Coordinates of C-alpha atoms and ligand atoms in Angstrom, one line a residue:
M1 CA 19.4 4.6 -26.1
S2 CA 21.2 2.0 -28.2
V3 CA 19.9 -1.1 -29.6
S4 CA 18.7 -3.8 -27.1
T5 CA 20.1 -2.4 -24.0
N6 CA 19.9 -3.6 -20.5
I7 CA 18.9 -1.2 -17.7
L8 CA 19.8 -1.9 -13.8
G9 CA 16.6 -0.8 -11.7
I10 CA 17.0 0.0 -8.1
E11 CA 13.6 0.8 -5.8
T12 CA 14.0 1.5 -2.1
S13 CA 10.8 3.8 -1.7
C14 CA 9.1 2.1 1.4
D15 CA 10.5 -1.4 3.0
E16 CA 11.5 -3.3 0.1
T17 CA 15.3 -3.4 -1.3
A18 CA 14.8 -4.4 -5.1
A19 CA 17.1 -4.4 -7.9
A20 CA 16.3 -5.5 -11.2
I21 CA 17.8 -6.1 -14.7
I22 CA 15.5 -5.6 -18.0
T23 CA 16.6 -6.1 -21.6
I24 CA 14.8 -3.6 -24.0
S25 CA 14.5 -4.6 -28.0
D26 CA 15.7 -2.0 -30.1
D27 CA 12.0 -1.1 -31.1
K28 CA 11.1 -1.0 -27.3
K29 CA 8.3 -3.4 -27.6
S30 CA 9.6 -6.2 -25.7
L31 CA 10.8 -5.3 -22.0
L32 CA 12.3 -8.6 -20.8
V33 CA 12.5 -8.8 -17.1
R34 CA 16.3 -10.7 -16.7
A35 CA 16.5 -10.6 -13.1
N36 CA 13.9 -9.4 -10.6
D37 CA 15.5 -9.5 -6.8
I38 CA 13.8 -8.1 -3.5
A39 CA 14.5 -8.1 -0.2
S40 CA 11.9 -7.2 2.2
S41 CA 12.2 -6.2 6.0
L42 CA 8.3 -6.9 6.1
S43 CA 8.7 -9.5 8.9
L44 CA 10.0 -6.9 11.3
H45 CA 7.2 -4.4 10.3
A46 CA 4.4 -7.4 10.9
V47 CA 5.5 -7.2 14.4
T48 CA 4.6 -3.6 14.7
G49 CA 1.7 -3.7 12.5
G50 CA 3.3 -0.9 10.0
V51 CA 6.5 0.1 8.6
I52 CA 8.9 2.2 10.9
P53 CA 10.8 4.2 8.7
E54 CA 14.0 4.2 10.7
T55 CA 14.0 0.2 10.8
A56 CA 13.5 0.2 7.0
A57 CA 16.3 2.5 6.1
R58 CA 18.7 0.5 8.4
E59 CA 17.9 -2.8 6.9
Q60 CA 17.8 -1.4 3.3
I61 CA 21.3 -0.2 3.8
K62 CA 22.6 -3.8 4.7
Y63 CA 20.5 -5.3 1.8
I64 CA 21.1 -2.7 -1.0
L65 CA 24.6 -4.3 -2.3
P66 CA 23.9 -8.0 -1.7
V67 CA 20.5 -7.6 -3.8
I68 CA 22.3 -5.4 -6.5
S69 CA 25.2 -8.1 -7.1
Q70 CA 22.9 -11.0 -6.8
T71 CA 20.6 -9.1 -9.7
L72 CA 23.9 -8.8 -11.7
I73 CA 24.7 -12.4 -11.0
N74 CA 21.1 -13.6 -11.9
A75 CA 21.2 -11.7 -15.0
F76 CA 24.7 -12.2 -16.5
G77 CA 25.8 -15.3 -14.8
P78 CA 28.5 -15.3 -11.9
E79 CA 31.5 -14.4 -14.2
V80 CA 29.9 -11.2 -14.6
D81 CA 32.5 -8.0 -14.4
M82 CA 31.1 -6.3 -11.4
K83 CA 33.5 -3.5 -12.2
N84 CA 32.0 -3.1 -15.6
P85 CA 28.6 -4.5 -15.7
P86 CA 26.8 -5.1 -19.4
I87 CA 24.3 -2.1 -18.5
S88 CA 23.6 1.1 -20.2
A89 CA 21.8 3.0 -17.5
I90 CA 20.8 3.0 -14.0
A91 CA 17.2 3.8 -13.4
V92 CA 16.3 4.8 -9.6
T93 CA 13.5 5.7 -7.6
Y94 CA 13.7 9.2 -6.6
G95 CA 10.3 9.6 -5.1
P96 CA 7.5 9.5 -3.4
G97 CA 8.7 7.6 -0.4
L98 CA 10.1 7.6 2.9
I99 CA 13.2 9.6 3.0
G100 CA 15.6 7.7 4.6
S101 CA 14.8 4.7 2.2
L102 CA 14.8 6.7 -0.9
L103 CA 18.3 7.9 0.1
V104 CA 19.4 4.4 0.4
G105 CA 18.8 3.9 -3.4
V106 CA 20.0 7.3 -4.9
E107 CA 23.0 7.5 -2.7
T108 CA 24.0 4.1 -4.1
A109 CA 22.9 4.7 -7.7
R110 CA 25.1 7.9 -7.7
T111 CA 27.8 5.9 -6.3
L112 CA 27.5 3.0 -8.8
S113 CA 27.0 5.8 -11.7
F114 CA 30.2 7.4 -10.7
L115 CA 32.5 4.3 -10.2
W116 CA 30.9 2.7 -13.5
N117 CA 30.4 5.7 -15.8
K118 CA 26.6 5.2 -16.3
P119 CA 24.2 7.7 -16.5
I120 CA 21.1 7.7 -14.0
I121 CA 17.7 7.7 -14.9
P122 CA 15.5 9.1 -12.1
V123 CA 12.0 7.6 -11.9
N124 CA 8.7 8.5 -10.0
H125 CA 7.5 5.5 -8.2
M126 CA 4.0 5.9 -9.1
L127 CA 4.8 5.9 -12.8
G128 CA 6.8 2.8 -12.2
H129 CA 3.7 1.0 -11.0
I130 CA 2.0 1.9 -14.3
Y131 CA 4.9 0.5 -16.3
A132 CA 4.8 -2.6 -14.9
N133 CA 2.2 -3.3 -17.3
W134 CA 5.0 -3.2 -20.1
L135 CA 7.2 -5.7 -18.5
S136 CA 7.2 -9.6 -20.1
E137 CA 8.8 -12.4 -17.9
S138 CA 9.5 -14.8 -21.0
S139 CA 10.4 -13.6 -24.7
E140 CA 7.5 -15.5 -26.2
A141 CA 6.3 -13.6 -29.2
H142 CA 2.3 -13.5 -28.2
R143 CA 3.5 -11.8 -24.8
T144 CA 5.6 -9.0 -26.5
E145 CA 2.5 -8.9 -29.1
D146 CA 0.4 -8.2 -26.1
K147 CA 2.5 -5.6 -24.6
A148 CA 2.8 -3.6 -27.8
A149 CA -0.9 -3.8 -28.0
I150 CA -1.5 -0.9 -25.1
A151 CA -2.8 1.7 -26.8
F152 CA -3.3 5.6 -25.8
P153 CA -5.4 7.1 -24.7
A154 CA -5.0 4.9 -21.3
I155 CA -6.5 5.1 -18.0
A156 CA -4.4 3.6 -15.3
L157 CA -5.7 3.0 -11.6
V158 CA -2.8 3.0 -9.5
V159 CA -3.7 1.1 -6.2
S160 CA -1.2 0.8 -3.3
G161 CA -0.3 1.1 0.2
G162 CA 0.0 5.1 -0.4
H163 CA -1.9 5.8 -3.6
T164 CA -5.4 5.6 -4.9
D165 CA -5.1 7.2 -8.4
L166 CA -6.9 7.6 -11.7
V167 CA -4.3 8.9 -14.4
L168 CA -5.0 9.5 -18.2
L169 CA -2.2 8.6 -20.4
K170 CA -2.6 10.5 -23.7
D171 CA 1.0 9.1 -24.7
H172 CA 4.3 8.3 -22.9
G173 CA 5.4 11.7 -21.0
V174 CA 2.0 13.0 -21.5
Y175 CA -0.4 12.4 -18.6
E176 CA -2.9 13.9 -16.4
V177 CA -4.1 12.8 -12.8
L178 CA -7.8 12.5 -12.8
G179 CA -8.7 11.8 -9.3
G180 CA -7.2 10.6 -6.2
T181 CA -7.8 9.6 -2.5
R182 CA -8.8 12.3 -0.3
D183 CA -7.7 10.4 2.9
D184 CA -6.6 6.3 3.2
A185 CA -5.4 4.9 0.0
A186 CA -7.2 1.4 -0.6
G187 CA -4.4 -0.7 0.4
E188 CA -4.2 1.3 3.5
A189 CA -7.7 0.6 4.4
F190 CA -7.4 -3.1 3.8
D191 CA -4.3 -2.9 5.8
K192 CA -6.0 -0.8 8.8
I193 CA -9.1 -2.9 8.6
G194 CA -7.0 -5.9 8.8
R195 CA -5.3 -4.6 12.1
L196 CA -8.9 -4.2 13.6
L197 CA -9.9 -7.8 12.6
G198 CA -6.3 -9.1 14.2
L199 CA -4.9 -9.9 10.7
P200 CA -0.9 -9.5 10.2
Y201 CA 0.1 -6.4 8.2
P202 CA 0.0 -5.8 5.4
A203 CA -3.6 -7.4 5.5
G204 CA -4.6 -7.0 1.6
A205 CA -3.7 -10.7 0.6
T206 CA -4.8 -12.2 3.8
I207 CA -8.3 -10.2 3.5
A208 CA -8.7 -11.6 0.0
K209 CA -7.9 -15.0 0.7
L210 CA -10.6 -15.3 3.6
A211 CA -12.9 -13.4 1.4
E212 CA -13.0 -16.6 -0.8
K213 CA -15.0 -18.3 1.8
G214 CA -17.2 -15.2 2.9
N215 CA -20.6 -13.6 2.2
P216 CA -20.2 -10.5 0.6
K217 CA -23.4 -9.3 1.0
R218 CA -23.8 -9.8 4.7
F219 CA -22.5 -6.5 5.8
P220 CA -23.9 -3.5 3.5
F221 CA -20.6 -1.1 4.4
P222 CA -20.5 2.4 2.5
R223 CA -19.3 2.7 -1.0
P224 CA -17.6 6.0 -0.5
M225 CA -18.0 8.7 -3.0
L226 CA -19.7 6.2 -5.3
H227 CA -21.7 8.8 -6.9
S228 CA -19.8 12.0 -6.3
D229 CA -19.4 14.0 -9.8
N230 CA -15.5 13.5 -9.7
L231 CA -13.1 10.8 -9.7
D232 CA -11.8 11.0 -6.4
F233 CA -11.9 8.2 -3.7
S234 CA -12.5 8.2 0.2
F235 CA -11.6 5.1 2.1
S236 CA -11.7 6.2 5.8
G237 CA -15.5 6.0 6.4
L238 CA -15.3 2.5 5.6
K239 CA -12.7 1.7 8.1
T240 CA -15.0 3.4 10.8
A241 CA -18.1 1.3 9.5
V242 CA -16.0 -1.7 10.1
L243 CA -14.9 -0.5 13.4
N244 CA -18.6 -0.2 14.6
T245 CA -19.4 -3.6 13.3
V246 CA -17.1 -5.4 15.0
K247 CA -17.0 -3.3 18.5
P248 CA -20.3 -4.6 19.8
M249 CA -19.5 -8.2 19.0
H250 CA -18.4 -10.2 21.9
R251 CA -17.1 -12.9 19.7
T252 CA -16.4 -13.2 16.3
S253 CA -16.4 -16.8 14.6
D254 CA -14.3 -17.4 11.5
Q255 CA -17.4 -17.2 9.3
I256 CA -18.4 -13.7 10.4
V257 CA -14.4 -12.6 10.0
A258 CA -14.8 -14.3 6.4
D259 CA -18.1 -12.3 5.6
I260 CA -16.4 -9.2 6.9
C261 CA -13.3 -9.7 4.6
A262 CA -15.8 -10.3 1.6
S263 CA -18.1 -7.2 2.6
V264 CA -15.2 -5.1 3.0
Q265 CA -13.4 -6.1 -0.2
Q266 CA -16.4 -5.9 -2.4
A267 CA -17.2 -2.3 -1.1
I268 CA -13.8 -1.3 -1.9
V269 CA -13.8 -2.9 -5.5
D270 CA -17.2 -1.8 -6.3
V271 CA -15.9 2.2 -5.9
L272 CA -12.4 1.3 -7.6
V273 CA -14.0 -0.3 -10.6
Y274 CA -17.0 2.0 -10.9
K275 CA -14.6 5.3 -11.1
T276 CA -12.2 3.3 -13.4
I277 CA -15.0 2.9 -16.1
K278 CA -16.3 6.3 -15.4
A279 CA -13.0 7.6 -16.3
A280 CA -12.5 5.5 -19.4
Q281 CA -15.9 6.3 -20.7
N282 CA -15.2 10.1 -20.1
H283 CA -11.9 9.9 -22.2
Q284 CA -12.7 7.2 -24.8
A285 CA -9.7 4.9 -23.6
E286 CA -8.3 2.5 -25.8
S287 CA -6.7 0.5 -22.9
L288 CA -7.2 0.2 -18.9
L289 CA -4.1 -0.4 -16.9
L290 CA -3.8 -1.5 -13.3
G291 CA -0.9 -1.1 -11.1
G292 CA 0.4 -0.9 -7.3
G293 CA -0.1 -3.7 -4.7
V294 CA -3.8 -4.0 -4.5
A295 CA -3.9 -4.7 -8.5
A296 CA -2.6 -7.9 -7.2
N297 CA -6.2 -8.7 -6.1
E298 CA -8.1 -11.3 -8.1
H299 CA -11.6 -10.1 -7.4
L300 CA -10.5 -6.8 -8.5
R301 CA -9.4 -7.9 -11.8
K302 CA -12.2 -10.1 -12.2
Q303 CA -14.8 -7.4 -11.7
L304 CA -13.0 -4.7 -13.8
Q305 CA -12.7 -7.1 -16.6
L306 CA -16.3 -8.0 -16.4
S307 CA -17.9 -4.2 -16.0
A308 CA -15.9 -3.1 -18.9
I309 CA -17.6 -6.0 -20.9
N310 CA -20.8 -5.0 -19.4
H311 CA -20.6 -1.4 -20.3
N312 CA -19.3 -2.4 -24.1
L313 CA -16.1 -0.5 -23.5
A314 CA -13.7 -0.7 -26.4
A315 CA -10.8 -0.4 -23.7
K316 CA -8.4 -3.6 -23.7
L317 CA -7.5 -4.4 -20.0
F318 CA -3.9 -4.9 -18.9
V319 CA -2.8 -6.2 -15.7
P320 CA 1.0 -6.6 -14.5
E321 CA 2.0 -10.3 -13.4
K322 CA 1.4 -10.6 -9.7
S323 CA 5.4 -10.2 -8.7
F324 CA 5.2 -6.8 -10.6
C325 CA 2.1 -5.2 -8.9
T326 CA 3.9 -4.9 -5.3
D327 CA 7.0 -3.0 -5.0
N328 CA 10.0 -4.1 -7.5
A329 CA 12.6 -2.7 -9.5
A330 CA 11.8 -4.0 -12.9
M331 CA 8.9 -1.5 -13.0
I332 CA 11.5 1.3 -12.2
A333 CA 13.7 0.2 -15.2
A334 CA 10.4 -0.3 -17.3
A335 CA 9.4 3.4 -16.8
A336 CA 13.1 4.7 -17.4
V337 CA 12.5 3.2 -21.0
F338 CA 9.8 5.8 -22.0
Y339 CA 11.2 8.6 -19.8
D340 CA 14.5 8.3 -20.7
S341 CA 16.2 11.5 -19.4
P342 CA 19.8 10.1 -18.2
I343 CA 21.4 12.8 -16.0
P344 CA 24.8 12.9 -14.4
W345 CA 25.2 11.6 -11.2
K346 CA 25.8 14.9 -9.3
D347 CA 22.4 16.1 -10.4
I348 CA 19.9 13.4 -8.5
T349 CA 18.0 14.1 -5.4
A350 CA 15.8 12.3 -3.6
D351 CA 12.0 14.0 -3.3
P352 CA 9.8 12.0 -0.7
E353 CA 6.7 14.4 -1.7
L354 CA 7.4 14.2 -5.4
Y355 CA 3.8 14.0 -7.3
Y356 CA 3.1 12.7 -10.8
Ligands
KG4_401 O1 2.8 -1.3 -4.2 P1 2.7 -1.6 -2.9 O2 3.8 -2.9 -2.7 O3 3.5 -0.7 -2.0 C1 3.0 0.6 -1.9 O4 3.8 1.4 -2.8 O5 2.3 0.9 -0.9 O6 1.4 -2.0 -2.2 C2 1.2 -2.7 -0.7 C3 -0.4 -2.4 -0.5 C4 -0.6 -3.1 0.9 O7 -1.5 -2.3 1.1 C5 -1.4 -4.5 0.8 O8 -2.1 -4.7 1.8 C6 -1.9 -4.5 -0.7 O9 -1.0 -3.7 -1.3 N1 -2.1 -6.1 -1.3 C7 -3.2 -6.4 -1.6 C8 -3.0 -7.6 -2.1 N2 -1.8 -7.8 -2.3 C9 -1.4 -6.7 -1.5 N3 -4.5 -5.8 -1.5 C10 -5.6 -6.4 -1.7 N4 -5.6 -7.8 -2.4 C11 -4.4 -8.2 -2.4 N5 -4.4 -9.3 -2.8
ZN402 ZN1 4.4 1.2 -4.7

């Protein structure tokens, strides 16, 4: 890739329609986000308590071109040449995700690649969540140094609505999945428990907010698979435990709900932190990376930092800006920088079942 290039990122794997421009310095040490735009159909899904794939894809078809043109204007100004924007490649999520949604991004990227004569870089959404850690919002020197300090081996905990994965990165492009969820993902557990408590979808951030006023010790919910001798997770039993707690209650006060939220959050965070530390110890990690929507959770961030200190871990913890934790296109462009394998527009195919 040439000196100081711009990459257009496109992300449409779930309900978001996102586009971003990042500028890469010649040594790849600075990945500066110049524009990061997202249109979400979340308000439509809040009514149904979950994403309806058909609705998501229909909305994405409406949003995709306005979002891309807005991001080009935000990055390069209103005079930007829409027929030949100053980018070197188009990075697009090709999986995993909802097929209808992925197709909107992939087919748009394919068309723009043909029209603009720019290569496509297909990106795995999950790697995008990990590479959100390399993004900077400002060009201040200290931030750039910070990101350049991400050393290998690194342990990444990717926690989103669909995944709870521990990944060992030995280098860019050299990685191994150490463990994953056997049933519900951590974000899914937050969302389903939120539903039981009558909270709006997605419930993770609301549960975190309510937990601030709650007692995390009031309800001793299970810590599933805490002491299993592997790095897998399971969260469906936690959901059942909350259901069994809430069901016999005739009335729930605000305090009880806050205490349930705090206890649920604590149970999820305990398991995530314990297994991440174990993975870091097993592999003498130099860096710990958080990624995915649940990585926006303050309690998880703090507990992981605290536990790393308590265990005398040499690993340094990196956490993306909150806006880069939930689905966005800047992280897709970031991953493309290190998995730089541009392909001709004819060769890209969406893959909803893509693993790592
Ligand atoms: O990564 P993401 O935006 O989309 C997927 O790829 O799934 O993650 C969305 C998930 C949702 O389950 C949401 O409830 C959760 O991230 N989430 C949180 C917080 N913010 C978002 N979970 C816990 N605490 C938060 N602050
Ligand atoms: Zn995601």
